[in-house]
């Protein structure tokens, strides 16, 4: 689903009128309407995060739908661009199960290190 479809659909599910939602976001209803009709590109990172919060959506997923990446992630990449670029390219070959299991692997490693 595209960014504009996600926010329009979820806004309707949550029962927000376009005007009410625009007011909560401190946007003009016309601008929000243009976003939802894909006449303008998605708004800024901060505004997308605010939309995600109001609509109870994952901000990283909504940013991705808007072809954006959280600035904290970009800052991490800029700190070690070569290493993280290699990691990202290598991880593209990982299965979803492996990627989703990484936090569990890290918890196990941390627990093992504490016991030593």
mmCIF file of C-alpha atoms in Angstrom:
data_model
loop_
_atom_site.group_PDB
_atom_site.id
_atom_site.type_symbol
_atom_site.label_atom_id
_atom_site.label_comp_id
_atom_site.label_asym_id
_atom_site.label_seq_id
_atom_site.Cartn_x
_atom_site.Cartn_y
_atom_site.Cartn_z
ATOM 1 C CA UNK A 1 0.000 0.000 0.000
ATOM 2 C CA UNK A 2 1.252 3.487 -0.796
ATOM 3 C CA UNK A 3 1.777 6.225 1.801
ATOM 4 C CA UNK A 4 -1.311 8.199 0.835
ATOM 5 C CA UNK A 5 -3.487 5.077 0.890
ATOM 6 C CA UNK A 6 -2.211 4.037 4.308
ATOM 7 C CA UNK A 7 -2.946 7.338 5.997
ATOM 8 C CA UNK A 8 -6.321 7.842 4.344
ATOM 9 C CA UNK A 9 -7.454 4.309 5.142
ATOM 10 C CA UNK A 10 -6.208 4.375 8.724
ATOM 11 C CA UNK A 11 -7.593 7.882 9.314
ATOM 12 C CA UNK A 12 -11.011 6.641 8.243
ATOM 13 C CA UNK A 13 -10.680 3.514 10.415
ATOM 14 C CA UNK A 14 -9.894 5.727 13.413
ATOM 15 C CA UNK A 15 -12.928 7.895 12.672
ATOM 16 C CA UNK A 16 -11.074 11.139 12.010
ATOM 17 C CA UNK A 17 -12.575 13.522 9.495
ATOM 18 C CA UNK A 18 -10.053 15.102 7.163
ATOM 19 C CA UNK A 19 -10.516 18.472 8.884
ATOM 20 C CA UNK A 20 -10.138 17.045 12.404
ATOM 21 C CA UNK A 21 -7.041 15.072 11.491
ATOM 22 C CA UNK A 22 -5.490 18.075 9.741
ATOM 23 C CA UNK A 23 -6.197 20.206 12.839
ATOM 24 C CA UNK A 24 -4.477 17.656 15.108
ATOM 25 C CA UNK A 25 -1.466 17.671 12.790
ATOM 26 C CA UNK A 26 -1.459 21.461 12.509
ATOM 27 C CA UNK A 27 -1.834 21.190 8.737
ATOM 28 C CA UNK A 28 -4.335 22.803 6.440
ATOM 29 C CA UNK A 29 -7.135 20.459 5.338
ATOM 30 C CA UNK A 30 -6.259 21.305 1.727
ATOM 31 C CA UNK A 31 -2.656 20.203 2.171
ATOM 32 C CA UNK A 32 -3.706 16.945 3.865
ATOM 33 C CA UNK A 33 -6.177 16.353 1.049
ATOM 34 C CA UNK A 34 -3.387 16.827 -1.506
ATOM 35 C CA UNK A 35 -1.194 14.341 0.408
ATOM 36 C CA UNK A 36 -4.014 11.795 0.503
ATOM 37 C CA UNK A 37 -4.724 12.240 -3.207
ATOM 38 C CA UNK A 38 -1.002 11.893 -4.005
ATOM 39 C CA UNK A 39 -0.842 15.368 -5.556
ATOM 40 C CA UNK A 40 2.089 16.286 -3.294
ATOM 41 C CA UNK A 41 4.839 14.083 -1.854
ATOM 42 C CA UNK A 42 4.701 12.837 1.742
ATOM 43 C CA UNK A 43 5.484 15.477 4.375
ATOM 44 C CA UNK A 44 8.628 15.803 6.499
ATOM 45 C CA UNK A 45 10.022 13.026 8.674
ATOM 46 C CA UNK A 46 8.756 14.699 11.856
ATOM 47 C CA UNK A 47 5.260 15.120 10.434
ATOM 48 C CA UNK A 48 5.196 11.478 9.307
ATOM 49 C CA UNK A 49 6.177 10.409 12.830
ATOM 50 C CA UNK A 50 3.357 12.552 14.213
ATOM 51 C CA UNK A 51 0.908 10.956 11.770
ATOM 52 C CA UNK A 52 2.129 7.502 12.792
ATOM 53 C CA UNK A 53 1.600 8.316 16.456
ATOM 54 C CA UNK A 54 -1.944 9.630 15.934
ATOM 55 C CA UNK A 55 -2.879 6.671 13.749
ATOM 56 C CA UNK A 56 -1.099 4.133 15.983
ATOM 57 C CA UNK A 57 1.184 2.954 13.174
ATOM 58 C CA UNK A 58 4.831 1.926 13.231
ATOM 59 C CA UNK A 59 6.747 5.114 12.374
ATOM 60 C CA UNK A 60 9.515 3.242 10.530
ATOM 61 C CA UNK A 61 6.981 1.489 8.323
ATOM 62 C CA UNK A 62 5.156 4.732 7.571
ATOM 63 C CA UNK A 63 8.450 6.489 6.819
ATOM 64 C CA UNK A 64 9.367 3.646 4.461
ATOM 65 C CA UNK A 65 6.001 3.955 2.714
ATOM 66 C CA UNK A 66 6.862 7.615 2.193
ATOM 67 C CA UNK A 67 10.304 6.668 0.791
ATOM 68 C CA UNK A 68 12.057 8.122 3.827
ATOM 69 C CA UNK A 69 14.380 6.778 6.498
ATOM 70 C CA UNK A 70 14.521 7.962 10.102
ATOM 71 C CA UNK A 71 17.317 10.497 10.567
ATOM 72 C CA UNK A 72 18.757 8.516 13.487
ATOM 73 C CA UNK A 73 19.274 5.559 11.137
ATOM 74 C CA UNK A 74 20.968 7.806 8.587
ATOM 75 C CA UNK A 75 23.221 9.175 11.339
ATOM 76 C CA UNK A 76 24.274 5.633 12.261
ATOM 77 C CA UNK A 77 25.056 4.840 8.639
ATOM 78 C CA UNK A 78 27.071 8.049 8.259
ATOM 79 C CA UNK A 79 29.177 7.119 11.299
ATOM 80 C CA UNK A 80 30.368 3.888 9.699
ATOM 81 C CA UNK A 81 29.237 3.941 6.076
ATOM 82 C CA UNK A 82 31.491 1.209 4.719
ATOM 83 C CA UNK A 83 30.806 -1.327 7.473
ATOM 84 C CA UNK A 84 27.071 -0.688 7.603
ATOM 85 C CA UNK A 85 26.714 -0.678 3.828
ATOM 86 C CA UNK A 86 28.324 -4.124 3.741
ATOM 87 C CA UNK A 87 26.067 -5.284 6.572
ATOM 88 C CA UNK A 88 22.933 -4.030 4.820
ATOM 89 C CA UNK A 89 23.897 -5.640 1.535
ATOM 90 C CA UNK A 90 24.714 -8.932 3.237
ATOM 91 C CA UNK A 91 21.525 -8.878 5.306
ATOM 92 C CA UNK A 92 19.472 -8.582 2.107
ATOM 93 C CA UNK A 93 20.217 -12.279 1.607
ATOM 94 C CA UNK A 94 18.949 -13.221 5.093
ATOM 95 C CA UNK A 95 15.553 -14.778 5.526
ATOM 96 C CA UNK A 96 12.902 -12.868 7.447
ATOM 97 C CA UNK A 97 13.084 -15.485 10.206
ATOM 98 C CA UNK A 98 16.784 -14.805 10.703
ATOM 99 C CA UNK A 99 16.303 -11.025 10.766
ATOM 100 C CA UNK A 100 13.380 -11.265 13.172
ATOM 101 C CA UNK A 101 15.425 -13.604 15.368
ATOM 102 C CA UNK A 102 18.373 -11.214 15.720
ATOM 103 C CA UNK A 103 16.990 -9.445 18.824
ATOM 104 C CA UNK A 104 16.553 -12.841 20.501
ATOM 105 C CA UNK A 105 20.092 -13.853 19.576
ATOM 106 C CA UNK A 106 21.406 -10.620 21.105
ATOM 107 C CA UNK A 107 19.418 -11.184 24.319
ATOM 108 C CA UNK A 108 20.911 -14.668 24.609
ATOM 109 C CA UNK A 109 24.439 -13.319 24.032
ATOM 110 C CA UNK A 110 23.928 -10.633 26.688
ATOM 111 C CA UNK A 111 22.620 -13.198 29.169
ATOM 112 C CA UNK A 112 25.569 -15.525 28.486
ATOM 113 C CA UNK A 113 28.045 -12.665 28.961
ATOM 114 C CA UNK A 114 26.499 -11.715 32.313
ATOM 115 C CA UNK A 115 26.776 -15.294 33.573
ATOM 116 C CA UNK A 116 30.520 -15.472 32.833
#
